mmCIF file of C-alpha atoms and ligand atoms in Angstrom:
data_model
loop_
_atom_site.group_PDB
_atom_site.id
_atom_site.type_symbol
_atom_site.label_atom_id
_atom_site.label_comp_id
_atom_site.label_asym_id
_atom_site.label_seq_id
_atom_site.Cartn_x
_atom_site.Cartn_y
_atom_site.Cartn_z
ATOM 1 C CA MET A 1 6.020 25.169 1.941
ATOM 2 C CA ASP A 2 7.560 22.316 3.919
ATOM 3 C CA THR A 3 10.758 20.578 2.796
ATOM 4 C CA ARG A 4 10.670 17.768 5.355
ATOM 5 C CA PRO A 5 10.452 14.245 3.848
ATOM 6 C CA ILE A 6 7.382 12.044 3.538
ATOM 7 C CA GLY A 7 7.718 8.664 5.276
ATOM 8 C CA VAL A 8 6.252 5.620 3.543
ATOM 9 C CA PHE A 9 6.103 2.074 4.883
ATOM 10 C CA ASP A 10 4.828 -1.380 4.088
ATOM 11 C CA SER A 11 5.280 -4.891 5.421
ATOM 12 C CA GLY A 12 7.502 -5.559 2.430
ATOM 13 C CA LEU A 13 7.982 -4.303 -1.083
ATOM 14 C CA GLY A 14 4.345 -3.823 -2.154
ATOM 15 C CA GLY A 15 4.318 -0.289 -0.793
ATOM 16 C CA LEU A 16 6.795 0.616 -3.511
ATOM 17 C CA THR A 17 3.824 0.677 -5.901
ATOM 18 C CA ALA A 18 2.495 3.600 -3.851
ATOM 19 C CA LEU A 19 5.921 5.203 -3.556
ATOM 20 C CA ARG A 20 6.270 5.027 -7.324
ATOM 21 C CA GLU A 21 3.077 7.016 -7.754
ATOM 22 C CA LEU A 22 4.045 9.492 -4.997
ATOM 23 C CA ALA A 23 7.363 10.099 -6.766
ATOM 24 C CA ARG A 24 5.667 10.446 -10.133
ATOM 25 C CA ILE A 25 3.147 13.057 -9.064
ATOM 26 C CA MET A 26 5.378 14.853 -6.509
ATOM 27 C CA PRO A 27 8.898 14.501 -7.941
ATOM 28 C CA GLU A 28 10.329 17.245 -5.759
ATOM 29 C CA GLU A 29 9.423 15.586 -2.458
ATOM 30 C CA ASP A 30 12.023 13.709 -0.402
ATOM 31 C CA LEU A 31 10.773 10.189 0.347
ATOM 32 C CA VAL A 32 11.946 7.737 2.997
ATOM 33 C CA TYR A 33 10.698 4.173 2.498
ATOM 34 C CA PHE A 34 10.742 1.391 5.048
ATOM 35 C CA GLY A 35 9.863 -2.175 3.976
ATOM 36 C CA ASP A 36 9.695 -4.751 6.755
ATOM 37 C CA THR A 37 11.128 -7.458 4.509
ATOM 38 C CA GLY A 38 12.329 -9.485 7.487
ATOM 39 C CA ARG A 39 8.784 -9.909 8.859
ATOM 40 C CA VAL A 40 6.569 -9.894 5.747
ATOM 41 C CA PRO A 41 3.757 -10.990 5.451
ATOM 42 C CA TYR A 42 1.723 -9.136 8.082
ATOM 43 C CA GLY A 43 -1.645 -10.138 6.662
ATOM 44 C CA SER A 44 -1.849 -13.551 8.313
ATOM 45 C CA ARG A 45 -0.926 -12.233 11.775
ATOM 46 C CA SER A 46 -3.118 -11.180 14.695
ATOM 47 C CA ARG A 47 -4.283 -7.596 15.203
ATOM 48 C CA GLU A 48 -1.998 -7.217 18.253
ATOM 49 C CA VAL A 49 1.117 -8.253 16.333
ATOM 50 C CA ILE A 50 0.245 -6.073 13.328
ATOM 51 C CA ILE A 51 -0.212 -3.056 15.632
ATOM 52 C CA LYS A 52 3.111 -3.731 17.396
ATOM 53 C CA TYR A 53 4.989 -4.045 14.094
ATOM 54 C CA ALA A 54 3.284 -0.933 12.715
ATOM 55 C CA GLN A 55 4.243 1.058 15.833
ATOM 56 C CA GLN A 56 7.894 0.054 15.347
ATOM 57 C CA ASP A 57 7.781 0.945 11.633
ATOM 58 C CA MET A 58 6.316 4.314 12.522
ATOM 59 C CA SER A 59 8.861 5.001 15.312
ATOM 60 C CA PHE A 60 11.676 4.271 12.882
ATOM 61 C CA LEU A 61 10.264 6.637 10.242
ATOM 62 C CA ARG A 62 9.660 9.345 12.856
ATOM 63 C CA THR A 63 13.445 9.515 13.392
ATOM 64 C CA PHE A 64 13.573 11.302 10.003
ATOM 65 C CA ARG A 65 11.149 13.963 11.278
ATOM 66 C CA PRO A 66 8.725 13.482 8.382
ATOM 67 C CA LYS A 67 5.969 15.993 7.677
ATOM 68 C CA ALA A 68 3.571 13.084 7.017
ATOM 69 C CA VAL A 69 3.602 9.297 6.904
ATOM 70 C CA VAL A 70 1.873 7.135 4.310
ATOM 71 C CA ILE A 71 0.898 3.632 5.367
ATOM 72 C CA ALA A 72 1.394 2.009 1.967
ATOM 73 C CA CYS A 73 -0.024 -1.256 3.229
ATOM 74 C CA GLY A 74 -3.635 -2.397 3.165
ATOM 75 C CA THR A 75 -3.139 -4.621 6.184
ATOM 76 C CA VAL A 76 -1.764 -1.887 8.463
ATOM 77 C CA SER A 77 -4.209 0.716 7.100
ATOM 78 C CA THR A 78 -7.203 -1.502 7.904
ATOM 79 C CA THR A 79 -5.919 -2.690 11.259
ATOM 80 C CA ALA A 80 -3.741 -0.034 12.899
ATOM 81 C CA LEU A 81 -4.568 3.343 11.339
ATOM 82 C CA ASP A 82 -6.537 4.638 14.333
ATOM 83 C CA VAL A 83 -3.823 3.664 16.803
ATOM 84 C CA LEU A 84 -1.073 5.257 14.701
ATOM 85 C CA ARG A 85 -3.085 8.443 14.220
ATOM 86 C CA GLU A 86 -3.763 8.698 17.918
ATOM 87 C CA GLU A 87 -0.113 8.198 18.848
ATOM 88 C CA ASN A 88 1.493 10.480 16.257
ATOM 89 C CA PRO A 89 0.909 14.229 15.963
ATOM 90 C CA ILE A 90 1.559 14.363 12.200
ATOM 91 C CA PRO A 91 -0.728 13.527 9.259
ATOM 92 C CA VAL A 92 -0.908 9.743 8.854
ATOM 93 C CA PHE A 93 -2.494 8.523 5.621
ATOM 94 C CA GLY A 94 -3.847 5.024 5.033
ATOM 95 C CA VAL A 95 -5.038 3.500 1.771
ATOM 96 C CA VAL A 96 -8.654 2.717 2.704
ATOM 97 C CA GLU A 97 -10.398 6.101 2.514
ATOM 98 C CA SER A 98 -9.096 7.033 -0.925
ATOM 99 C CA ALA A 99 -9.765 3.567 -2.398
ATOM 100 C CA ALA A 100 -13.310 3.509 -1.046
ATOM 101 C CA SER A 101 -13.961 6.952 -2.430
ATOM 102 C CA ALA A 102 -12.633 5.941 -5.878
ATOM 103 C CA ALA A 103 -14.720 2.751 -5.910
ATOM 104 C CA ALA A 104 -17.864 4.607 -4.814
ATOM 105 C CA HIS A 105 -17.428 6.966 -7.765
ATOM 106 C CA VAL A 106 -16.538 4.333 -10.330
ATOM 107 C CA THR A 107 -19.178 1.660 -9.712
ATOM 108 C CA LYS A 108 -22.300 1.932 -11.818
ATOM 109 C CA ASN A 109 -24.162 -1.184 -10.763
ATOM 110 C CA GLY A 110 -23.332 -0.728 -7.045
ATOM 111 C CA ARG A 111 -21.549 -4.087 -6.859
ATOM 112 C CA VAL A 112 -17.965 -3.780 -5.697
ATOM 113 C CA GLY A 113 -15.456 -6.586 -5.245
ATOM 114 C CA LEU A 114 -12.681 -6.434 -2.691
ATOM 115 C CA ILE A 115 -9.588 -8.586 -2.366
ATOM 116 C CA GLY A 116 -6.998 -8.237 0.364
ATOM 117 C CA THR A 117 -5.072 -10.068 3.050
ATOM 118 C CA GLN A 118 -6.861 -12.026 5.781
ATOM 119 C CA ALA A 119 -6.349 -9.199 8.288
ATOM 120 C CA SER A 120 -7.682 -6.557 5.872
ATOM 121 C CA ILE A 121 -10.815 -8.528 5.043
ATOM 122 C CA ARG A 122 -11.369 -9.486 8.701
ATOM 123 C CA SER A 123 -11.248 -5.802 9.718
ATOM 124 C CA GLY A 124 -14.261 -4.810 7.579
ATOM 125 C CA ALA A 125 -12.593 -1.388 7.117
ATOM 126 C CA TYR A 126 -13.146 -1.075 3.362
ATOM 127 C CA GLU A 127 -16.829 -2.014 3.728
ATOM 128 C CA ARG A 128 -17.324 0.570 6.492
ATOM 129 C CA ALA A 129 -15.679 3.304 4.434
ATOM 130 C CA LEU A 130 -17.708 2.399 1.354
ATOM 131 C CA SER A 131 -21.037 2.232 3.117
ATOM 132 C CA SER A 132 -20.464 5.626 4.725
ATOM 133 C CA LEU A 133 -20.054 7.065 1.217
ATOM 134 C CA ARG A 134 -22.637 4.951 -0.599
ATOM 135 C CA PRO A 135 -24.935 2.877 1.601
ATOM 136 C CA ASP A 136 -26.436 1.207 -1.495
ATOM 137 C CA VAL A 137 -23.156 -0.468 -2.467
ATOM 138 C CA ASP A 138 -22.929 -4.221 -2.071
ATOM 139 C CA VAL A 139 -19.412 -5.556 -1.359
ATOM 140 C CA THR A 140 -18.182 -9.066 -2.161
ATOM 141 C CA ALA A 141 -14.928 -9.528 -0.255
ATOM 142 C CA ARG A 142 -12.366 -12.289 -0.495
ATOM 143 C CA ALA A 143 -9.162 -12.855 1.469
ATOM 144 C CA CYS A 144 -6.279 -13.950 -0.772
ATOM 145 C CA PRO A 145 -3.483 -15.100 1.560
ATOM 146 C CA LEU A 146 -1.321 -16.660 -1.158
ATOM 147 C CA LEU A 147 -1.044 -13.602 -3.387
ATOM 148 C CA VAL A 148 1.520 -11.659 -1.302
ATOM 149 C CA PRO A 149 4.018 -14.578 -1.099
ATOM 150 C CA LEU A 150 3.557 -15.182 -4.837
ATOM 151 C CA VAL A 151 4.279 -11.542 -5.665
ATOM 152 C CA GLU A 152 7.244 -11.304 -3.245
ATOM 153 C CA ASN A 153 8.682 -14.342 -5.043
ATOM 154 C CA GLY A 154 8.283 -12.803 -8.477
ATOM 155 C CA ARG A 155 5.373 -15.083 -9.482
ATOM 156 C CA PHE A 156 2.912 -12.594 -10.947
ATOM 157 C CA ARG A 157 3.444 -12.526 -14.693
ATOM 158 C CA PRO A 158 0.776 -13.580 -17.191
ATOM 159 C CA GLY A 159 1.479 -17.144 -18.292
ATOM 160 C CA ASP A 160 2.609 -18.177 -14.788
ATOM 161 C CA SER A 161 0.215 -21.093 -14.354
ATOM 162 C CA VAL A 162 0.518 -21.205 -10.547
ATOM 163 C CA ALA A 163 -0.277 -17.485 -10.159
ATOM 164 C CA GLU A 164 -3.134 -17.722 -12.673
ATOM 165 C CA THR A 165 -4.683 -20.770 -10.981
ATOM 166 C CA VAL A 166 -4.474 -19.244 -7.497
ATOM 167 C CA ALA A 167 -5.896 -15.904 -8.658
ATOM 168 C CA ALA A 168 -8.755 -17.597 -10.526
ATOM 169 C CA GLU A 169 -9.724 -19.620 -7.467
ATOM 170 C CA TYR A 170 -9.840 -16.518 -5.260
ATOM 171 C CA LEU A 171 -11.631 -14.378 -7.822
ATOM 172 C CA ALA A 172 -14.322 -16.870 -8.940
ATOM 173 C CA PRO A 173 -16.928 -15.856 -6.305
ATOM 174 C CA VAL A 174 -16.175 -12.163 -6.829
ATOM 175 C CA LYS A 175 -16.707 -12.481 -10.562
ATOM 176 C CA ALA A 176 -19.857 -14.559 -10.013
ATOM 177 C CA ALA A 177 -21.281 -11.707 -7.893
ATOM 178 C CA GLY A 178 -21.328 -9.511 -11.017
ATOM 179 C CA VAL A 179 -19.102 -6.722 -9.696
ATOM 180 C CA ASP A 180 -18.200 -3.886 -12.078
ATOM 181 C CA THR A 181 -15.406 -2.571 -9.801
ATOM 182 C CA LEU A 182 -12.718 -4.466 -7.932
ATOM 183 C CA ILE A 183 -10.618 -2.922 -5.159
ATOM 184 C CA LEU A 184 -7.112 -4.374 -5.137
ATOM 185 C CA GLY A 185 -6.972 -3.881 -1.372
ATOM 186 C CA CYS A 186 -3.304 -4.681 -0.940
ATOM 187 C CA THR A 187 -0.361 -2.747 -2.330
ATOM 188 C CA HIS A 188 1.241 -5.942 -3.649
ATOM 189 C CA TYR A 189 -1.637 -6.684 -6.018
ATOM 190 C CA PRO A 190 -0.974 -4.060 -8.750
ATOM 191 C CA LEU A 191 1.809 -6.363 -9.915
ATOM 192 C CA MET A 192 -0.861 -8.958 -10.620
ATOM 193 C CA LYS A 193 -3.053 -6.479 -12.474
ATOM 194 C CA SER A 194 -2.656 -8.249 -15.820
ATOM 195 C CA ILE A 195 -3.636 -11.654 -14.447
ATOM 196 C CA ILE A 196 -6.496 -10.200 -12.384
ATOM 197 C CA GLY A 197 -7.727 -7.959 -15.229
ATOM 198 C CA GLU A 198 -7.613 -10.819 -17.703
ATOM 199 C CA TYR A 199 -9.687 -13.042 -15.400
ATOM 200 C CA MET A 200 -12.243 -10.388 -14.416
ATOM 201 C CA GLY A 201 -12.698 -9.112 -17.966
ATOM 202 C CA PRO A 202 -12.572 -5.652 -19.562
ATOM 203 C CA ASP A 203 -15.823 -4.417 -17.991
ATOM 204 C CA VAL A 204 -14.496 -4.549 -14.448
ATOM 205 C CA ALA A 205 -12.599 -1.445 -13.264
ATOM 206 C CA LEU A 206 -9.612 -2.177 -11.026
ATOM 207 C CA VAL A 207 -8.919 0.253 -8.174
ATOM 208 C CA ASP A 208 -5.221 0.394 -7.253
ATOM 209 C CA VAL A 209 -5.117 1.457 -3.587
ATOM 210 C CA GLY A 210 -1.545 2.789 -3.666
ATOM 211 C CA GLU A 211 -2.219 4.953 -6.686
ATOM 212 C CA GLN A 212 -5.416 6.396 -5.211
ATOM 213 C CA CYS A 213 -3.712 7.035 -1.886
ATOM 214 C CA ALA A 214 -0.828 8.933 -3.540
ATOM 215 C CA ARG A 215 -3.266 11.318 -5.245
ATOM 216 C CA TRP A 216 -5.136 11.813 -1.974
ATOM 217 C CA VAL A 217 -1.890 12.573 -0.114
ATOM 218 C CA LYS A 218 -0.895 15.158 -2.711
ATOM 219 C CA ARG A 219 -4.261 16.919 -2.406
ATOM 220 C CA GLN A 220 -4.121 16.939 1.389
ATOM 221 C CA LEU A 221 -0.551 18.270 1.505
ATOM 222 C CA GLU A 222 -1.563 21.028 -0.890
ATOM 223 C CA LEU A 223 -4.593 21.930 1.208
ATOM 224 C CA ASP A 224 -2.455 22.016 4.373
ATOM 225 C CA GLY A 225 0.335 24.077 2.756
ATOM 226 C CA LEU A 226 2.788 21.228 3.321
ATOM 227 C CA ARG A 227 4.071 20.699 -0.241
ATOM 228 C CA ASN A 228 7.732 21.068 -1.051
ATOM 229 C CA GLU A 229 7.884 23.598 -3.861
ATOM 230 C CA ARG A 230 11.671 23.662 -4.059
ATOM 231 C CA PRO A 231 12.729 22.952 -7.672
ATOM 232 C CA GLY A 232 14.708 19.806 -8.457
ATOM 233 C CA ALA A 233 14.304 16.108 -7.820
ATOM 234 C CA GLY A 234 13.693 14.878 -4.309
ATOM 235 C CA ARG A 235 15.971 12.440 -2.513
ATOM 236 C CA HIS A 236 14.756 8.853 -2.108
ATOM 237 C CA ARG A 237 16.064 6.637 0.665
ATOM 238 C CA TYR A 238 15.142 2.989 1.245
ATOM 239 C CA PHE A 239 15.394 0.942 4.417
ATOM 240 C CA VAL A 240 14.606 -2.745 4.870
ATOM 241 C CA SER A 241 14.701 -5.095 7.858
ATOM 242 C CA ASP A 242 16.204 -8.044 5.961
ATOM 243 C CA SER A 243 19.392 -8.098 3.931
ATOM 244 C CA THR A 244 19.720 -5.434 1.256
ATOM 245 C CA GLU A 245 21.283 -7.946 -1.131
ATOM 246 C CA ASP A 246 18.298 -8.710 -3.366
ATOM 247 C CA PHE A 247 16.513 -5.438 -2.698
ATOM 248 C CA ALA A 248 17.614 -3.505 -5.766
ATOM 249 C CA SER A 249 16.610 -6.174 -8.269
ATOM 250 C CA LEU A 250 13.290 -6.957 -6.574
ATOM 251 C CA ALA A 251 12.434 -3.327 -5.871
ATOM 252 C CA SER A 252 13.000 -2.354 -9.491
ATOM 253 C CA ILE A 253 10.158 -4.727 -10.447
ATOM 254 C CA PHE A 254 7.761 -2.877 -8.129
ATOM 255 C CA LEU A 255 9.054 0.554 -9.101
ATOM 256 C CA ARG A 256 9.276 -0.309 -12.808
ATOM 257 C CA GLU A 257 12.621 1.453 -12.910
ATOM 258 C CA ASP A 258 16.053 1.079 -11.350
ATOM 259 C CA VAL A 259 16.413 1.971 -7.708
ATOM 260 C CA THR A 260 18.288 5.202 -7.361
ATOM 261 C CA GLY A 261 19.071 6.214 -3.812
ATOM 262 C CA GLU A 262 20.607 4.618 -0.764
ATOM 263 C CA VAL A 263 19.449 1.249 0.563
ATOM 264 C CA GLU A 264 20.218 0.298 4.162
ATOM 265 C CA GLN A 265 19.314 -2.493 6.545
ATOM 266 C CA VAL A 266 17.803 -1.544 9.887
ATOM 267 C CA ASP A 267 17.158 -3.510 13.080
ATOM 268 C CA ILE A 268 13.476 -2.680 13.373
ATOM 269 C CA THR A 269 13.062 -4.531 16.675
ATOM 270 C CA ALA A 270 15.113 -1.769 18.306
ATOM 271 C CA TYR A 271 12.304 0.778 17.742
HETATM 272 N N1 LIG B 1 1.310 -4.752 1.029
HETATM 273 C C1 LIG B 1 0.642 -5.345 2.172
HETATM 274 C C2 LIG B 1 -0.825 -4.957 2.115
HETATM 275 O O1 LIG B 1 -1.117 -4.014 1.416
HETATM 276 C C3 LIG B 1 0.984 -6.773 2.231
HETATM 277 C C4 LIG B 1 0.375 -7.457 3.361
HETATM 278 C C5 LIG B 1 1.125 -8.498 4.056
HETATM 279 O O2 LIG B 1 2.255 -8.268 4.454
HETATM 280 O O3 LIG B 1 0.550 -9.565 4.249
HETATM 281 O O4 LIG B 1 -1.694 -5.500 2.748
#
């Protein structure tokens, strides 16, 4: 039994989709979330910059003495996981392994689609993880740089013609490849699930990386004897690098419920 909190971070608010699932399946755990809202998006930046930002995010979360940290960001998971694991003597979970494992189990025809940020697709991390599990799987990957800004600006609902047009353009080659499984390789994309699902059709299974990662984290904490078994609801704290003003209203969209818990602004460049 370990009552220390679990740290969770993302370049922005997308990681809240993973936090939501963590809170749902482990309601007694204390969670500390950091969203780098002042520097989002990470996905169009160089590897060096992404690693530097991720190191600062991690140093900030380490001040809470977490028992584990979840990188609820496809971009950081694909680009900086090894560095963060090497530098930090606590369990550090990324979203790639669990998503690849889910996709490898779900696909029947061996054709898997992958969408993510430019950095995630450039890294080849999802492909490597998939081929180590199922060498026969064929991956059709597509970088979708406009999806994160659309989601962060609330443009993800069915009927939004801009979001639908952009998504259709990105997804056309993936659909044409005949995939039966699509990895939503960025934690912002679950908000676009309706638009993406509608375009891909009912026969394509969508893998939500945040959701898969949360289940994986729970299993690992159980195996390592690190779960908090104390009864009662855990405490949730939120930190952002930009103003907290719009956080509550925006975050509630990602969490699908009102934000309960403190929200504070932090100068992340000081870490
Ligand atoms: N949620 C991040 C991810 O999963 C967004 C990336 C970005 O900031 O560009 O990749």
